[in-house]
């Protein structure tokens, strides 16, 4: 298919996506359930076979200027992937990307949107293969790897395409301009408005959510006319290598140069990200990861538009509840999901020292702690069930942080290793819960990435809200949560967290957890606090990735 044919094929999906970004109602073009009726009777087996066929082999994308090999990925479930990737020549990759750009620009916003949506549909068809790649690089349990690594990531890609297309087509591509001149003939000009990209985009992948966090920047840059260099984390290359392989496949079929999108893999002992980001040809940078490196990018890469999602301290304020068991269950799920290795996972739970109202009765501070710790312990008590929620610890650094954290406060629930029934060498540990005092802000006021939570004793709900707000404003946060039956407290919390610039969830006791975010409805991040300078996804995320260039030609009378 040509790019325009791809656009017509996916036009209905694009229109629905644009409408969903406006209404914020539930919508998804892809099924989040790994059902044989959707993905084929042999879909899971075929995907697993495709993943296994990658192991212990060279993954060659046929890119220009390869020189040597890199790759040392190890599954957190206990085995080496053995996949190696040609080491890219950065000069050759940049030159090839620049050469591929004019044709990409000429197909226009519609053509680019069509190609991007075709890529995303092809990625969806390979969701099982990608799921196994995500599982065995990030440590996500299989169901999460399928959903977050596949359909949910693809949703975020479609969302970025919809916002990009909407922004680029805010004006017509051509116009006839007529200015009256009184008794004289009008001045008539034909004007053309070309949307062009800013330059090469650099998408820096993370180790925990390479596709979910990577696709928004990748497709926002692509649809707005920019070539993209995909720079994966050394520990999670394979999911993005498969992604680039699919991109190349579609670009070739559309008659376009596959060098428009390239993979630049590196190793932990010989990183290339800083050098690559400082190249003057790089005009856009998307990054998810540590605050230290995100801040370095923002401070040093002044030549580029930099979009970052960094670390933060996510808080929960517990004032009162009608359903203490439901609250405990929901918190247990939130704290256990992927072993707390999500930027949205709660870390600090503020509880008034005099306790809370729960179901018409007073629950003391110690009882609240006992309820939370007991609910968490029960939730992960069955190893076979627990491993499908906890997944595995992605890195040695996170495991060490978990082990060291036990000395930071009073232990309400100790972390324990869990034997995985399928992967005996998997790195699986239950969450740790600590109790601290309000004065211990030096401890709880910094991100402790991983399955670590802290219940903090504060003077009152008002004190809790003030502390939570201050943490958001000074340290950043991706999420905040509140439990309260008091309408005034809820209103005060909404005002406080709007001012602080963080998304708030109130009284979650059912199927939705504070760390879950739905494309087309939930804005992931706000860009309004130190944890991130952009939101996934809004118009600001796409509008600075392109420029409109006009030409004018007088029309003869």
Short mmCIF file of N, CA and C in Angstrom, two decimals, residues 173-277:
data_model
loop_
_atom_site.label_atom_id
_atom_site.label_comp_id
_atom_site.label_asym_id
_atom_site.label_seq_id
_atom_site.Cartn_x
_atom_site.Cartn_y
_atom_site.Cartn_z
N UNK A 173 -3.96 22.71 4.13
CA UNK A 173 -2.65 22.66 3.46
C UNK A 173 -2.48 23.73 2.39
N UNK A 174 -3.59 24.20 1.85
CA UNK A 174 -3.53 25.21 0.79
C UNK A 174 -4.68 26.19 0.96
N UNK A 175 -4.47 27.42 0.52
CA UNK A 175 -5.54 28.42 0.61
C UNK A 175 -5.36 29.47 -0.49
N UNK A 176 -6.47 29.97 -0.98
CA UNK A 176 -6.44 31.15 -1.87
C UNK A 176 -6.82 32.36 -1.04
N UNK A 177 -5.94 33.32 -1.03
CA UNK A 177 -6.08 34.52 -0.19
C UNK A 177 -6.45 35.69 -1.07
N UNK A 178 -7.56 36.33 -0.76
CA UNK A 178 -8.03 37.48 -1.54
C UNK A 178 -8.26 38.65 -0.60
N UNK A 179 -7.57 39.75 -0.86
CA UNK A 179 -7.72 40.96 -0.04
C UNK A 179 -8.36 42.04 -0.90
N UNK A 180 -9.57 42.51 -0.52
CA UNK A 180 -10.24 43.56 -1.30
C UNK A 180 -9.40 44.83 -1.37
N UNK A 181 -9.47 45.51 -2.52
CA UNK A 181 -8.72 46.76 -2.74
C UNK A 181 -9.66 47.88 -3.18
N UNK A 182 -10.85 47.92 -2.59
CA UNK A 182 -11.79 48.98 -2.94
C UNK A 182 -12.26 48.84 -4.38
N UNK A 183 -12.07 49.92 -5.15
CA UNK A 183 -12.51 49.90 -6.55
C UNK A 183 -11.56 49.11 -7.44
N UNK A 184 -10.37 48.83 -6.94
CA UNK A 184 -9.39 48.10 -7.72
C UNK A 184 -9.59 46.59 -7.55
N UNK A 185 -9.02 45.82 -8.44
CA UNK A 185 -9.12 44.36 -8.31
C UNK A 185 -8.47 43.89 -7.01
N UNK A 186 -8.97 42.83 -6.41
CA UNK A 186 -8.40 42.34 -5.16
C UNK A 186 -7.00 41.77 -5.39
N UNK A 187 -6.23 41.80 -4.32
CA UNK A 187 -4.94 41.10 -4.34
C UNK A 187 -5.22 39.62 -4.06
N UNK A 188 -4.76 38.77 -4.97
CA UNK A 188 -5.04 37.33 -4.85
C UNK A 188 -3.72 36.58 -4.82
N UNK A 189 -3.60 35.70 -3.85
CA UNK A 189 -2.40 34.86 -3.74
C UNK A 189 -2.80 33.43 -3.40
N UNK A 190 -2.09 32.49 -3.97
CA UNK A 190 -2.21 31.09 -3.55
C UNK A 190 -1.13 30.81 -2.52
N UNK A 191 -1.54 30.24 -1.42
CA UNK A 191 -0.60 29.96 -0.33
C UNK A 191 -0.58 28.47 -0.03
N UNK A 192 0.61 27.99 0.24
CA UNK A 192 0.78 26.58 0.60
C UNK A 192 1.46 26.52 1.96
N UNK A 193 1.01 25.56 2.78
CA UNK A 193 1.53 25.42 4.13
C UNK A 193 2.07 24.00 4.32
N UNK A 194 3.38 23.89 4.37
CA UNK A 194 4.03 22.59 4.53
C UNK A 194 4.43 22.37 5.98
N UNK A 195 4.05 21.22 6.50
CA UNK A 195 4.43 20.84 7.86
C UNK A 195 5.73 20.06 7.80
N UNK A 196 6.75 20.53 8.48
CA UNK A 196 8.04 19.85 8.46
C UNK A 196 8.47 19.54 9.89
N UNK A 197 9.26 18.48 10.04
CA UNK A 197 9.78 18.12 11.34
C UNK A 197 10.92 19.04 11.76
N UNK A 198 11.27 18.95 13.03
CA UNK A 198 12.34 19.78 13.58
C UNK A 198 13.72 19.21 13.25
N UNK A 199 13.81 17.91 13.06
CA UNK A 199 15.10 17.25 12.85
C UNK A 199 15.05 15.85 13.41
N UNK A 200 16.19 15.29 13.70
CA UNK A 200 16.24 13.90 14.17
C UNK A 200 15.76 13.80 15.61
N UNK A 201 14.87 12.85 15.86
CA UNK A 201 14.42 12.56 17.21
C UNK A 201 15.24 11.44 17.81
N UNK A 202 15.52 11.54 19.09
CA UNK A 202 16.23 10.51 19.82
C UNK A 202 15.31 9.99 20.91
N UNK A 203 14.93 8.74 20.82
CA UNK A 203 14.07 8.13 21.84
C UNK A 203 14.94 7.23 22.71
N UNK A 204 15.10 7.61 23.98
CA UNK A 204 15.94 6.87 24.92
C UNK A 204 15.05 5.96 25.75
N UNK A 205 15.18 4.66 25.53
CA UNK A 205 14.31 3.70 26.19
C UNK A 205 14.70 3.43 27.62
N UNK A 206 13.74 2.94 28.42
CA UNK A 206 14.01 2.60 29.81
C UNK A 206 14.01 1.08 29.97
N UNK A 207 14.46 0.62 31.13
CA UNK A 207 14.64 -0.81 31.36
C UNK A 207 13.36 -1.50 31.78
N UNK A 208 12.37 -0.75 32.25
CA UNK A 208 11.19 -1.37 32.83
C UNK A 208 9.96 -1.36 31.92
N UNK A 209 9.80 -0.31 31.13
CA UNK A 209 8.67 -0.22 30.21
C UNK A 209 9.16 0.30 28.85
N UNK A 210 9.94 -0.50 28.13
CA UNK A 210 10.57 -0.01 26.90
C UNK A 210 9.57 0.41 25.82
N UNK A 211 8.45 -0.29 25.72
CA UNK A 211 7.47 0.06 24.68
C UNK A 211 6.44 1.06 25.20
N UNK A 212 5.90 0.83 26.39
CA UNK A 212 4.85 1.71 26.92
C UNK A 212 5.36 3.14 27.06
N UNK A 213 6.56 3.29 27.58
CA UNK A 213 7.13 4.62 27.72
C UNK A 213 7.82 5.10 26.45
N UNK A 214 8.16 4.17 25.55
CA UNK A 214 8.89 4.55 24.35
C UNK A 214 8.02 4.94 23.17
N UNK A 215 6.87 4.27 23.01
CA UNK A 215 6.05 4.51 21.83
C UNK A 215 5.51 5.94 21.71
N UNK A 216 5.12 6.60 22.81
CA UNK A 216 4.61 7.97 22.64
C UNK A 216 5.61 8.89 21.95
N UNK A 217 6.85 8.91 22.41
CA UNK A 217 7.85 9.78 21.79
C UNK A 217 8.19 9.33 20.38
N UNK A 218 8.32 8.02 20.19
CA UNK A 218 8.64 7.49 18.86
C UNK A 218 7.60 7.93 17.84
N UNK A 219 6.33 7.72 18.14
CA UNK A 219 5.30 8.01 17.15
C UNK A 219 4.94 9.49 17.09
N UNK A 220 5.11 10.21 18.20
CA UNK A 220 4.90 11.66 18.14
C UNK A 220 5.92 12.31 17.22
N UNK A 221 7.17 11.88 17.30
CA UNK A 221 8.21 12.43 16.42
C UNK A 221 8.01 11.99 14.98
N UNK A 222 7.69 10.72 14.79
CA UNK A 222 7.53 10.20 13.43
C UNK A 222 6.39 10.90 12.69
N UNK A 223 5.21 10.94 13.31
CA UNK A 223 4.05 11.46 12.59
C UNK A 223 4.22 12.94 12.25
N UNK A 224 5.01 13.65 13.05
CA UNK A 224 5.21 15.09 12.79
C UNK A 224 6.37 15.36 11.84
N UNK A 225 6.91 14.30 11.23
CA UNK A 225 7.85 14.50 10.13
C UNK A 225 9.31 14.31 10.44
N UNK A 226 9.62 13.70 11.60
CA UNK A 226 11.01 13.56 12.03
C UNK A 226 11.51 12.13 11.91
N UNK A 227 12.74 11.92 11.48
CA UNK A 227 13.35 10.60 11.63
C UNK A 227 13.64 10.35 13.10
N UNK A 228 13.78 9.10 13.48
CA UNK A 228 13.97 8.77 14.89
C UNK A 228 15.09 7.75 15.05
N UNK A 229 15.98 8.03 15.98
CA UNK A 229 16.98 7.06 16.44
C UNK A 229 16.46 6.48 17.75
N UNK A 230 16.30 5.17 17.78
CA UNK A 230 15.83 4.48 18.98
C UNK A 230 17.04 3.97 19.74
N UNK A 231 17.23 4.50 20.94
CA UNK A 231 18.36 4.12 21.79
C UNK A 231 17.82 3.37 23.01
N UNK A 232 17.78 2.04 22.94
CA UNK A 232 17.22 1.28 24.06
C UNK A 232 18.15 1.21 25.25
N UNK A 233 17.58 0.90 26.41
CA UNK A 233 18.39 0.61 27.59
C UNK A 233 19.14 -0.68 27.32
N UNK A 234 20.41 -0.79 27.74
CA UNK A 234 21.18 -2.01 27.47
C UNK A 234 20.53 -3.28 28.01
N UNK A 235 19.69 -3.14 29.03
CA UNK A 235 19.03 -4.31 29.60
C UNK A 235 17.72 -4.67 28.94
N UNK A 236 17.22 -3.83 28.04
CA UNK A 236 15.92 -4.08 27.41
C UNK A 236 15.95 -3.62 25.95
N UNK A 237 16.81 -4.28 25.18
CA UNK A 237 16.96 -3.92 23.76
C UNK A 237 15.93 -4.64 22.89
N UNK A 238 15.70 -5.91 23.18
CA UNK A 238 14.93 -6.76 22.27
C UNK A 238 13.54 -6.23 21.93
N UNK A 239 12.73 -5.75 22.89
CA UNK A 239 11.40 -5.26 22.52
C UNK A 239 11.45 -4.12 21.51
N UNK A 240 12.44 -3.24 21.64
CA UNK A 240 12.53 -2.12 20.72
C UNK A 240 13.20 -2.52 19.41
N UNK A 241 14.04 -3.55 19.43
CA UNK A 241 14.59 -4.06 18.18
C UNK A 241 13.48 -4.67 17.33
N UNK A 242 12.59 -5.43 17.96
CA UNK A 242 11.44 -5.99 17.23
C UNK A 242 10.58 -4.85 16.68
N UNK A 243 10.39 -3.81 17.48
CA UNK A 243 9.61 -2.65 17.04
C UNK A 243 10.22 -2.02 15.80
N UNK A 244 11.53 -1.79 15.82
CA UNK A 244 12.18 -1.18 14.65
C UNK A 244 12.10 -2.11 13.45
N UNK A 245 12.18 -3.40 13.66
CA UNK A 245 12.04 -4.37 12.56
C UNK A 245 10.68 -4.21 11.87
N UNK A 246 9.63 -4.06 12.67
CA UNK A 246 8.28 -3.86 12.11
C UNK A 246 8.19 -2.53 11.38
N UNK A 247 8.78 -1.48 11.97
CA UNK A 247 8.79 -0.17 11.32
C UNK A 247 9.45 -0.27 9.95
N UNK A 248 10.58 -0.94 9.87
CA UNK A 248 11.29 -1.10 8.60
C UNK A 248 10.42 -1.83 7.57
N UNK A 249 9.75 -2.85 8.02
CA UNK A 249 8.89 -3.63 7.14
C UNK A 249 7.83 -2.76 6.49
N UNK A 250 7.17 -1.93 7.28
CA UNK A 250 6.10 -1.07 6.76
C UNK A 250 6.67 0.04 5.87
N UNK A 251 7.77 0.64 6.29
CA UNK A 251 8.37 1.71 5.48
C UNK A 251 8.75 1.19 4.10
N UNK A 252 9.34 0.02 4.04
CA UNK A 252 9.71 -0.56 2.75
C UNK A 252 8.49 -0.78 1.87
N UNK A 253 7.43 -1.33 2.45
CA UNK A 253 6.21 -1.59 1.68
C UNK A 253 5.58 -0.29 1.18
N UNK A 254 5.79 0.79 1.92
CA UNK A 254 5.23 2.09 1.52
C UNK A 254 6.15 2.83 0.54
N UNK A 255 7.25 2.21 0.16
CA UNK A 255 8.18 2.85 -0.78
C UNK A 255 9.04 3.91 -0.14
N UNK A 256 9.27 3.78 1.16
CA UNK A 256 10.06 4.75 1.90
C UNK A 256 11.35 4.12 2.41
N UNK A 257 12.30 4.95 2.76
CA UNK A 257 13.61 4.48 3.21
C UNK A 257 13.52 4.01 4.66
N UNK A 258 13.85 2.74 4.94
CA UNK A 258 13.77 2.25 6.33
C UNK A 258 14.76 2.93 7.27
N UNK A 259 15.78 3.60 6.72
CA UNK A 259 16.74 4.31 7.57
C UNK A 259 16.11 5.49 8.29
N UNK A 260 14.84 5.77 8.00
CA UNK A 260 14.12 6.82 8.73
C UNK A 260 14.10 6.52 10.23
N UNK A 261 14.06 5.25 10.60
CA UNK A 261 14.06 4.83 12.00
C UNK A 261 15.18 3.81 12.18
N UNK A 262 16.07 4.07 13.12
CA UNK A 262 17.20 3.19 13.33
C UNK A 262 17.35 2.85 14.81
N UNK A 263 18.01 1.72 15.06
CA UNK A 263 18.29 1.26 16.42
C UNK A 263 19.76 1.46 16.71
N UNK A 264 20.06 2.13 17.81
CA UNK A 264 21.44 2.28 18.26
C UNK A 264 21.55 1.65 19.64
N UNK A 265 21.99 0.40 19.66
CA UNK A 265 22.15 -0.32 20.91
C UNK A 265 23.56 -0.09 21.45
N UNK A 266 23.68 -0.09 22.76
CA UNK A 266 25.01 0.04 23.39
C UNK A 266 25.09 -0.90 24.57
N UNK A 267 26.16 -0.79 25.34
CA UNK A 267 26.35 -1.64 26.50
C UNK A 267 26.52 -0.77 27.74
N UNK A 268 26.31 -1.38 28.90
CA UNK A 268 26.43 -0.63 30.15
C UNK A 268 27.85 -0.13 30.39
N UNK A 269 28.84 -0.87 29.89
CA UNK A 269 30.22 -0.45 30.12
C UNK A 269 30.76 0.47 29.03
N UNK A 270 30.00 0.65 27.96
CA UNK A 270 30.41 1.59 26.91
C UNK A 270 29.19 2.33 26.38
N UNK A 271 28.59 3.18 27.23
CA UNK A 271 27.36 3.87 26.84
C UNK A 271 27.61 4.96 25.79
N UNK A 272 26.63 5.18 24.94
CA UNK A 272 26.76 6.20 23.89
C UNK A 272 25.71 7.29 24.01
N UNK A 273 24.82 7.19 25.01
CA UNK A 273 23.65 8.07 25.05
C UNK A 273 24.03 9.54 25.16
N UNK A 274 24.96 9.88 26.05
CA UNK A 274 25.33 11.29 26.22
C UNK A 274 25.92 11.86 24.94
N UNK A 275 26.83 11.13 24.33
CA UNK A 275 27.45 11.60 23.09
C UNK A 275 26.40 11.77 21.99
N UNK A 276 25.50 10.81 21.92
CA UNK A 276 24.45 10.87 20.90
C UNK A 276 23.52 12.05 21.14
N UNK A 277 23.13 12.26 22.39
CA UNK A 277 22.20 13.35 22.72
C UNK A 277 22.82 14.72 22.45
#
